[in-house]
Each structure stands twice: as structure tokens, then as C-alpha cells.
Tab-separated table of C-alpha atoms and ligand atoms in Angstrom:
chain	number	residue	atom	x	y	z
A	1	MET	CA	27.034	-14.475	-0.286
A	2	ALA	CA	24.031	-13.365	1.429
A	3	LEU	CA	23.543	-8.847	-0.076
A	4	THR	CA	21.838	-6.332	2.450
A	5	THR	CA	18.965	-5.744	0.857
A	6	GLU	CA	18.552	-1.978	1.294
A	7	HIS	CA	15.234	-0.895	2.638
A	8	LEU	CA	13.723	2.284	0.604
A	9	MET	CA	11.012	4.388	0.953
A	10	ALA	CA	8.748	5.105	-2.186
A	11	ASP	CA	9.577	9.460	-1.720
A	12	SER	CA	12.020	11.151	-4.032
A	13	ALA	CA	15.457	9.719	-3.277
A	14	GLY	CA	14.376	6.001	-2.067
A	15	LEU	CA	12.566	5.665	-5.985
A	16	ASP	CA	16.295	7.698	-6.826
A	17	ARG	CA	18.503	4.718	-5.829
A	18	ALA	CA	15.973	2.183	-7.015
A	19	VAL	CA	16.176	3.438	-9.966
A	20	ALA	CA	20.190	3.765	-10.193
A	21	ILE	CA	20.070	-0.146	-8.740
A	22	LEU	CA	18.407	-1.165	-11.500
A	23	LYS	CA	20.356	0.785	-14.232
A	24	ALA	CA	23.248	-1.163	-12.714
A	25	GLY	CA	21.080	-4.592	-13.372
A	26	GLY	CA	20.146	-4.624	-9.669
A	27	ARG	CA	17.387	-6.474	-7.763
A	28	VAL	CA	14.290	-4.689	-6.817
A	29	ALA	CA	10.993	-5.152	-5.072
A	30	PHE	CA	8.213	-2.778	-5.467
A	31	PRO	CA	4.693	-2.051	-4.570
A	32	THR	CA	1.835	-2.754	-7.472
A	33	GLU	CA	-1.827	-2.432	-6.645
A	34	THR	CA	-2.176	-6.021	-7.211
A	35	VAL	CA	1.188	-8.033	-5.600
A	36	TYR	CA	4.668	-7.060	-4.876
A	37	GLY	CA	6.783	-7.254	-7.873
A	38	LEU	CA	10.544	-7.750	-8.422
A	39	GLY	CA	12.039	-5.814	-10.963
A	40	ALA	CA	14.999	-5.828	-13.168
A	41	ASP	CA	16.227	-3.998	-16.105
A	42	ALA	CA	13.800	-6.337	-18.719
A	43	ARG	CA	16.373	-5.526	-21.720
A	44	ASN	CA	19.476	-6.406	-19.599
A	45	ASP	CA	20.527	-10.600	-19.627
A	46	ARG	CA	22.587	-10.597	-16.634
A	47	ALA	CA	19.840	-8.708	-14.429
A	48	VAL	CA	16.488	-10.356	-15.794
A	49	ALA	CA	18.573	-13.558	-14.828
A	50	GLY	CA	19.416	-12.406	-11.130
A	51	ILE	CA	15.436	-12.251	-10.283
A	52	PHE	CA	15.411	-16.441	-11.871
A	53	GLU	CA	18.341	-16.939	-9.484
A	54	ALA	CA	16.812	-15.254	-5.984
A	55	LYS	CA	13.152	-16.641	-6.755
A	56	ASN	CA	14.899	-20.478	-7.589
A	57	ARG	CA	12.192	-19.386	-10.918
A	58	PRO	CA	12.395	-23.066	-13.605
A	59	HIS	CA	14.111	-20.825	-16.796
A	60	PHE	CA	11.101	-21.838	-19.138
A	61	ASN	CA	8.752	-19.723	-17.739
A	62	PRO	CA	8.833	-16.440	-19.070
A	63	LEU	CA	7.635	-13.183	-17.002
A	64	ILE	CA	5.232	-9.794	-17.538
A	65	ALA	CA	7.050	-7.010	-18.672
A	66	HIS	CA	5.852	-4.008	-17.673
A	67	ILE	CA	5.458	-0.033	-19.080
A	68	HIS	CA	4.416	3.550	-18.074
A	69	ASP	CA	1.920	3.785	-20.607
A	70	TRP	CA	0.682	2.807	-23.981
A	71	GLN	CA	3.404	4.401	-26.825
A	72	ALA	CA	5.652	2.234	-24.579
A	73	ALA	CA	3.649	-0.504	-24.729
A	74	THR	CA	3.566	-0.610	-28.402
A	75	ARG	CA	7.487	-0.382	-29.257
A	76	LEU	CA	7.339	-3.890	-27.607
A	77	ALA	CA	4.374	-6.105	-28.602
A	78	THR	CA	1.413	-5.721	-32.044
A	79	PHE	CA	-1.865	-5.049	-30.676
A	80	SER	CA	-4.831	-6.363	-32.684
A	81	PRO	CA	-8.057	-4.175	-33.297
A	82	GLU	CA	-8.990	-5.951	-29.657
A	83	ALA	CA	-6.331	-5.957	-28.017
A	84	ALA	CA	-5.627	-1.857	-28.197
A	85	ARG	CA	-9.353	-1.882	-26.914
A	86	LEU	CA	-8.799	-3.881	-23.951
A	87	ALA	CA	-5.881	-1.861	-23.225
A	88	HIS	CA	-7.787	1.116	-23.426
A	89	ALA	CA	-10.235	0.365	-21.135
A	90	PHE	CA	-8.302	-1.321	-18.747
A	91	TRP	CA	-5.056	0.106	-18.261
A	92	PRO	CA	-3.594	0.995	-15.726
A	93	GLY	CA	-4.937	-1.947	-14.341
A	94	ALA	CA	-4.741	-5.499	-13.100
A	95	LEU	CA	-5.611	-6.961	-16.939
A	96	THR	CA	-1.659	-8.737	-18.969
A	97	MET	CA	-2.137	-9.632	-22.037
A	98	VAL	CA	0.242	-11.616	-23.862
A	99	LEU	CA	0.979	-10.328	-27.514
A	100	PRO	CA	2.850	-11.244	-30.314
A	101	LEU	CA	7.149	-9.528	-30.011
A	102	ALA	CA	7.356	-6.343	-31.693
A	103	PRO	CA	10.620	-6.990	-34.054
A	104	GLY	CA	13.557	-5.096	-32.380
A	105	SER	CA	11.706	-4.877	-28.939
A	106	GLY	CA	14.985	-5.233	-27.316
A	107	LEU	CA	13.428	-7.202	-24.616
A	108	SER	CA	16.036	-9.894	-23.435
A	109	ARG	CA	15.297	-13.024	-23.705
A	110	LEU	CA	15.037	-13.958	-20.596
A	111	VAL	CA	11.966	-12.339	-20.527
A	112	THR	CA	10.533	-14.212	-22.746
A	113	ALA	CA	11.399	-17.151	-22.470
A	114	GLY	CA	12.519	-17.186	-26.321
A	115	LEU	CA	8.596	-17.602	-26.795
A	116	THR	CA	7.381	-15.207	-29.833
A	117	SER	CA	5.127	-13.513	-27.930
A	118	VAL	CA	5.193	-11.455	-25.036
A	119	ALA	CA	2.920	-10.647	-21.760
A	120	LEU	CA	2.730	-7.195	-20.958
A	121	ARG	CA	1.413	-5.232	-18.131
A	122	VAL	CA	1.177	-1.065	-16.985
A	123	PRO	CA	0.253	-1.630	-13.278
A	124	ALA	CA	-1.478	1.543	-11.820
A	125	ALA	CA	-0.300	1.877	-8.491
A	126	PRO	CA	1.570	5.092	-7.510
A	127	ILE	CA	4.757	4.087	-6.718
A	128	ALA	CA	4.857	1.736	-9.568
A	129	ARG	CA	4.083	4.134	-11.939
A	130	ASP	CA	6.619	6.324	-10.518
A	131	LEU	CA	9.525	3.800	-10.649
A	132	LEU	CA	8.745	3.093	-14.266
A	133	ALA	CA	7.969	6.907	-15.091
A	134	ARG	CA	11.556	7.377	-13.581
A	135	PHE	CA	13.368	4.401	-15.026
A	136	ASP	CA	12.089	5.616	-18.459
A	137	GLY	CA	11.957	1.523	-19.751
A	138	PRO	CA	10.381	-1.811	-19.608
A	139	ILE	CA	10.947	-3.758	-16.197
A	140	ALA	CA	10.301	-7.216	-15.618
A	141	ALA	CA	8.728	-8.277	-12.500
A	142	PRO	CA	7.252	-11.641	-11.048
A	143	SER	CA	5.882	-11.589	-7.772
A	144	ALA	CA	8.572	-11.299	-5.619
A	145	ASN	CA	8.539	-14.275	-3.914
A	146	PRO	CA	10.787	-17.368	-3.946
A	147	SER	CA	8.722	-19.571	-6.507
A	148	GLY	CA	5.946	-21.853	-5.443
A	149	ARG	CA	5.696	-20.121	-2.998
A	150	ILE	CA	2.430	-17.540	-1.346
A	151	SER	CA	3.119	-14.214	-2.976
A	152	PRO	CA	3.946	-10.739	-1.288
A	153	THR	CA	1.199	-8.099	-0.727
A	154	THR	CA	3.639	-5.918	1.673
A	155	ALA	CA	6.680	-5.328	1.576
A	156	ALA	CA	7.061	-7.909	5.548
A	157	HIS	CA	5.972	-10.827	2.833
A	158	VAL	CA	8.995	-9.524	0.308
A	159	LEU	CA	11.957	-9.799	3.124
A	160	SER	CA	10.417	-12.310	4.679
A	161	GLY	CA	11.049	-14.796	1.696
A	162	LEU	CA	13.740	-12.252	-0.014
A	163	ASP	CA	16.242	-10.459	1.586
A	164	GLY	CA	19.641	-11.070	1.206
A	165	ARG	CA	18.521	-12.503	-2.164
A	166	ILE	CA	18.014	-8.925	-3.736
A	167	GLU	CA	19.306	-5.320	-3.882
A	168	ALA	CA	16.591	-3.409	-2.472
A	169	VAL	CA	12.733	-3.447	-1.572
A	170	LEU	CA	10.403	-0.382	-2.278
A	171	ALA	CA	8.209	0.341	0.831
A	172	GLY	CA	4.545	1.298	-0.062
A	173	ASP	CA	1.277	-0.051	1.231
A	174	ALA	CA	-0.058	-3.388	1.358
A	175	CYS	CA	-1.684	-3.952	-2.769
A	176	ALA	CA	-5.209	-3.387	-2.713
A	177	VAL	CA	-5.748	-5.758	-5.065
A	178	GLY	CA	-4.337	-8.858	-3.941
A	179	VAL	CA	-4.483	-10.722	-5.963
A	180	GLU	CA	-2.486	-11.450	-9.377
A	181	SER	CA	-3.264	-9.429	-12.727
A	182	THR	CA	-5.770	-11.702	-14.985
A	183	ILE	CA	-3.510	-13.168	-17.617
A	184	LEU	CA	-5.400	-13.170	-21.465
A	185	ASP	CA	-3.400	-14.646	-23.923
A	186	LEU	CA	-4.215	-11.917	-27.672
A	187	THR	CA	-2.180	-13.738	-30.044
A	188	GLY	CA	-5.039	-15.682	-31.680
A	189	PRO	CA	-8.772	-16.055	-30.207
A	190	ALA	CA	-8.918	-14.030	-26.132
A	191	ARG	CA	-8.328	-16.721	-24.223
A	192	LEU	CA	-8.429	-16.844	-20.142
A	193	LEU	CA	-4.830	-18.219	-19.438
A	194	ARG	CA	-4.634	-16.802	-15.883
A	195	PRO	CA	-7.832	-15.858	-14.230
A	196	GLY	CA	-6.815	-11.948	-11.310
A	197	GLY	CA	-7.177	-9.455	-10.019
A	198	LEU	CA	-10.039	-7.877	-13.177
A	199	SER	CA	-12.948	-10.159	-13.531
A	200	ALA	CA	-12.996	-12.346	-17.093
A	201	GLU	CA	-16.436	-10.745	-16.761
A	202	ALA	CA	-15.365	-7.466	-16.661
A	203	ILE	CA	-13.526	-8.256	-20.352
A	204	GLU	CA	-16.295	-10.509	-21.566
A	205	ALA	CA	-18.507	-7.449	-21.524
A	206	GLU	CA	-15.760	-5.090	-23.496
A	207	LEU	CA	-15.406	-7.576	-26.090
A	208	GLY	CA	-18.535	-8.242	-25.651
A	209	CYS	CA	-17.657	-12.447	-26.462
A	210	THR	CA	-17.152	-15.251	-24.300
A	211	LEU	CA	-13.487	-15.618	-23.621
A	212	ALA	CA	-11.980	-19.200	-25.018
A	213	ALA	CA	-11.491	-21.081	-21.177
A	214	PRO	CA	-8.066	-20.937	-20.001
A	215	LEU	CA	-5.686	-24.382	-21.111
A	216	PRO	CA	-5.267	-26.725	-18.151
A	217	SER	CA	-2.965	-27.325	-15.960
A	218	THR	CA	0.583	-28.727	-16.278
A	219	THR	CA	2.559	-29.960	-13.808
A	220	ASP	CA	6.898	-29.009	-13.876
A	221	THR	CA	8.044	-32.820	-15.240
A	222	ALA	CA	11.470	-33.539	-16.668
A	223	ASP	CA	11.857	-31.744	-20.175
A	224	ASP	CA	7.589	-31.417	-20.040
A	225	ARG	CA	7.141	-27.396	-20.958
A	226	PRO	CA	3.919	-26.196	-19.415
A	227	ILE	CA	1.609	-25.679	-22.009
A	228	ALA	CA	0.408	-22.200	-20.245
A	229	PRO	CA	3.636	-21.243	-19.246
A	230	GLY	CA	4.249	-20.645	-15.285
A	231	GLN	CA	0.713	-22.163	-14.383
A	232	LEU	CA	2.063	-25.332	-12.160
A	233	LEU	CA	0.166	-26.670	-10.321
A	234	SER	CA	1.226	-26.504	-6.974
A	235	HIS	CA	2.143	-22.523	-6.411
A	236	TYR	CA	0.728	-20.017	-3.525
A	237	ALA	CA	1.945	-23.183	-1.138
A	238	PRO	CA	1.444	-22.055	2.784
A	239	SER	CA	3.886	-25.402	4.508
A	240	ALA	CA	0.589	-26.861	6.135
A	241	PRO	CA	-0.961	-29.083	3.769
A	242	VAL	CA	-4.467	-26.722	2.480
A	243	ARG	CA	-8.309	-28.677	2.811
A	244	LEU	CA	-10.965	-26.495	0.269
A	245	ASN	CA	-14.938	-26.752	0.508
A	246	ALA	CA	-14.719	-27.030	4.221
A	247	GLY	CA	-18.317	-27.073	5.749
A	248	THR	CA	-16.423	-27.049	9.367
A	249	CYS	CA	-12.885	-27.592	10.689
A	250	LYS	CA	-10.933	-31.052	11.900
A	251	PRO	CA	-9.068	-31.672	14.831
A	252	GLY	CA	-5.912	-29.715	14.654
A	253	GLU	CA	-6.926	-27.112	11.824
A	254	LEU	CA	-7.502	-23.670	11.418
A	255	LEU	CA	-10.125	-22.060	9.037
A	256	LEU	CA	-9.816	-20.173	6.749
A	257	GLY	CA	-12.802	-18.398	6.264
A	258	PHE	CA	-15.340	-17.401	4.074
A	259	GLY	CA	-18.260	-14.901	5.067
A	260	PRO	CA	-20.696	-15.787	8.441
A	261	VAL	CA	-19.135	-18.688	9.584
A	262	PRO	CA	-17.781	-18.799	13.272
A	263	ASP	CA	-14.086	-20.275	14.408
A	264	ALA	CA	-12.475	-18.995	11.801
A	265	THR	CA	-8.854	-17.900	12.390
A	266	GLU	CA	-8.775	-15.713	9.535
A	267	ASN	CA	-11.365	-14.658	7.711
A	268	LEU	CA	-11.203	-13.319	4.048
A	269	SER	CA	-14.230	-11.080	4.396
A	270	PRO	CA	-16.939	-12.025	6.970
A	271	ASP	CA	-19.575	-9.928	4.640
A	272	GLY	CA	-18.282	-12.230	2.155
A	273	ASP	CA	-17.601	-9.582	-0.454
A	274	LEU	CA	-15.375	-11.014	-3.048
A	275	THR	CA	-13.129	-7.302	-3.239
A	276	GLU	CA	-12.293	-7.451	0.229
A	277	ALA	CA	-11.445	-10.739	0.167
A	278	ALA	CA	-9.434	-10.862	-2.464
A	279	ALA	CA	-7.425	-8.322	-0.993
A	280	ASN	CA	-7.022	-9.698	2.325
A	281	LEU	CA	-5.590	-13.297	0.365
A	282	PHE	CA	-2.042	-13.648	0.877
A	283	ALA	CA	-1.749	-11.615	4.389
A	284	ALA	CA	-4.257	-14.022	5.953
A	285	LEU	CA	-1.863	-16.925	4.363
A	286	HIS	CA	0.780	-15.414	5.782
A	287	ARG	CA	-0.171	-15.234	9.044
A	288	LEU	CA	-1.697	-18.843	9.278
A	289	ASP	CA	1.355	-20.258	8.035
A	290	ARG	CA	3.473	-18.506	10.639
A	291	LEU	CA	0.932	-20.211	12.959
A	292	ASN	CA	2.169	-23.939	11.702
A	293	ALA	CA	-0.926	-25.684	11.545
A	294	VAL	CA	-1.373	-29.242	10.986
A	295	ALA	CA	-3.497	-28.078	7.905
A	296	ILE	CA	-5.491	-25.235	7.289
A	297	ALA	CA	-9.198	-25.724	5.833
A	298	VAL	CA	-10.109	-23.176	3.272
A	299	SER	CA	-14.822	-21.844	2.942
A	300	PRO	CA	-16.771	-22.083	0.451
A	301	ILE	CA	-15.535	-19.538	-2.103
A	302	PRO	CA	-17.761	-18.803	-4.603
A	303	GLU	CA	-16.930	-18.897	-8.785
A	304	ILE	CA	-17.488	-15.671	-9.222
A	305	GLY	CA	-15.751	-12.858	-10.831
A	306	LEU	CA	-12.442	-12.015	-8.094
A	307	GLY	CA	-13.945	-15.354	-6.744
A	308	ARG	CA	-12.675	-17.250	-10.196
A	309	ALA	CA	-9.049	-16.335	-8.909
A	310	ILE	CA	-9.297	-16.597	-5.264
A	311	ASN	CA	-10.268	-20.149	-6.288
A	312	ASP	CA	-7.520	-20.735	-8.582
A	313	ARG	CA	-5.102	-19.726	-5.568
A	314	LEU	CA	-6.115	-21.461	-3.488
A	315	ARG	CA	-6.610	-24.625	-5.728
A	316	ARG	CA	-3.197	-24.321	-6.128
A	317	ALA	CA	-1.948	-24.315	-2.465
A	318	ALA	CA	-4.109	-27.464	-1.983
A	319	ALA	CA	-2.326	-28.921	-5.141
A	320	PRO	CA	-0.033	-32.358	-4.059
A	321	ARG	CA	3.950	-31.269	-4.125
B	1	LIG	O1	0.356	-8.836	-10.992
B	1	LIG	C1	0.532	-9.439	-11.678
B	1	LIG	O2	0.835	-10.032	-12.701
B	1	LIG	C2	2.504	-9.885	-10.446
B	1	LIG	C3	2.726	-8.272	-10.760
B	1	LIG	C4	4.177	-8.461	-10.332
B	1	LIG	O3	2.322	-7.280	-11.848
B	1	LIG	N1	3.264	-10.346	-11.634
B	1	LIG	C5	3.203	-11.442	-11.676
B	1	LIG	O4	4.370	-12.203	-12.615
B	1	LIG	O5	2.067	-12.575	-11.460
B	1	LIG	P1	4.874	-14.143	-12.261
B	1	LIG	O6	5.821	-13.565	-13.264
B	1	LIG	O7	4.434	-13.828	-11.388
B	1	LIG	O8	3.254	-14.245	-13.880
B	1	LIG	C6	3.445	-14.051	-15.085
B	1	LIG	C7	2.715	-15.459	-15.707
B	1	LIG	C8	3.136	-16.662	-15.340
B	1	LIG	O9	2.362	-17.398	-15.132
B	1	LIG	C9	3.838	-17.070	-17.236
B	1	LIG	O10	3.853	-17.986	-17.217
B	1	LIG	C10	2.661	-16.318	-17.994
B	1	LIG	O11	2.799	-15.019	-16.870
B	1	LIG	N2	3.332	-15.578	-19.371
B	1	LIG	C11	4.740	-14.489	-19.558
B	1	LIG	N3	4.447	-14.734	-20.267
B	1	LIG	C12	3.725	-15.137	-21.431
B	1	LIG	C13	3.747	-15.700	-22.772
B	1	LIG	N4	4.969	-14.876	-23.557
B	1	LIG	N5	3.178	-16.412	-22.958
B	1	LIG	C14	2.576	-17.352	-22.072
B	1	LIG	N6	2.172	-16.475	-20.561
B	1	LIG	C15	2.573	-16.309	-20.350
B	2	LIG	MG1	4.051	-15.725	-9.163
């Protein structure tokens, strides 16, 4: 039966209410600097199952456990010297590290999908940090959108997909980074699993070496487990088909522009700034989706820095469904 989703302000009373809902096993969407997350107590199986239910998410796909700080992280995972170095350089921030799960972590097996590794992130956004401090435990949180749809960067985006399916949303400002965190597998030599809000170049500069290439994307077929779970090819999809690297618009298409292109319905960054483009990406896709376009054409975007994360999301939005 449909729930009434509580709209909470991120003041002290709202945060206390959010914590009470989380402690009772409920789901609270909250802003991080990347995208809004759909949070639940990462130690509570029923609460975590509720995330999958609200999103219609395939169960084999593991979740990121969000923690407040380094100390909390070391209770959940084992850090190599390389991983510790990255944590000190980039946390709090848009970096998620996949690490060997620590014995006695207390995490629900639904968070790790039964794997022997766990994905951890210390978010930087003040509301997320305040929530984690008050909750005083790990919060499992995928992006707060129905599985396969466009990720949310405002509370209104969250409600457009999940109103009546979750207990509450904590409202904050639009997410400053605008694309999900960069995911690195550190269970072996550092490997990029998902380009995201922290550039691969910055990570390589910190480590002084080149990252191993991402594993090929796989599709969500029958009993085939994805090689990199969650990297399902079709994702972030608006209703209209998406055409990439478009120089000009065909009849009926709307143009998602980048740089000084004429006639763009939305422009991610008229100045060609990739940071600005990442911050605008999902909101622009949400707005274009509401215009019921025949198709969405997208300007070429350079494959460097945050452009890699933007192109990754756009390729998935354009993938066959
Ligand atoms: O920015 C973000 O990362 C947002 C905010 C809310 O923090 N969260 C997010 O979560 O994007 P989600 O669930 O949409 O993406 C998590 C990804 C999935 O692709 C999942 O398969 C992968 O992390 N993942 C989680 N645990 C893993 C593991 N043990 N090994 C490999 N991949 C893992
Ligand atoms: Mg997601």
C-alpha cells in the first residue's frame, strides 16, 4: 500500500526525525554532494531489503555503505596502505572504495550481496555528515531513483520517482557534484569500476600509477551475474531515446548541448566547463524527459576528467533497453 512520504527539512528536528525513521528500519532519501541517496540502516536486513523494494532493484546488485569517518570505515573493511592513502587524500568526498570486508562488520549481507568485499564512502555534503553523525552507524544508500531511471540531484527528483514508496525525504540544496561517486576496486591492483565525481586523473596522480581499466559492461541476463555488479548497460534512462555525439538536431529531436552550440534546448555548460556540466547533467535530463521529446540528441563531450563520468552516464542512457 502507498505510504505517505514525509518531507523533512534538514534542521535539527528534521534530522532527528530522519534518524528515528532509520533506527526503526525505514528509508530516508538524503542529499550527498554527488546525488541523493536512498538510505537505510546497513545492519538491518529488513531495512536494506526495503531499499531494493522501493527501487525495484535487482537483488544481486550490492550497495555502498556510507560512514561518517575513517574510524567507522576501519570497523567495516581492511585497508591496504594504498587504500588508506586514498582515504586520507579524498575522504570526505566523491570516492567509493571496494575493500575486503572486515570480519564482524555487522553489515547486512544484502548490502554486500554476499560478496567478501564491501563498497565504502565518506560523503562530504554537510547534511549527509550531520545525518551520519546523529545516526552513529553505517547507512546503505544507492541513488534515490527507481532502478534504471535518471539519478536525482534535487528532492523534487526523488519525489518524482519514489513518492509514496519511501518513508521520508530530507530536503537540501541541489547536489554540487551532480554525478555519482567514482568507484575503485582495491581488493587487488587499483581498478576503476565506475568513473564518477572524482577524476581518475586525480587518483592516478595521488597513487603515482595508472589505474587498471574498467571491466567491460554486461547486461542483466537471466542467471548471469554481472562481472562488475551494478554496471548494467542500460541505466540513467529518460523515456525518449538518446543519440550521442550529435553535431546537429534531426527533426523532432531536442538538443542537450555542451559548449557554444546554437539551438540547444538545454546546455550542460555553454562555456564547455566539465565540472559545471556534471552538476547540470541529471537535472537537464529530468527536464528534457518531461518535454516528451521524440528523441534527445547530445553534443560531443570530451573524454577527460569529469567528462568520462558524464559520457559513461550518457552511454548508458543511450543503450538499448
Ligand atoms: O555517489 C554515489 O555513489 C551515490 C551516493 C548516494 O553515495 N550512490 C550510488 O550508489 O551511486 P549505487 O548503488 O547507485 O551504486 C553503487 C555501485 C553499484 O554499481 C554496485 O554494483 C557497486 O557500487 N558496488 C557496491 N558494492 C560492490 C562490491 N563489493 N564490489 C563491486 N561493486 C560494488
Ligand atoms: Mg544508481
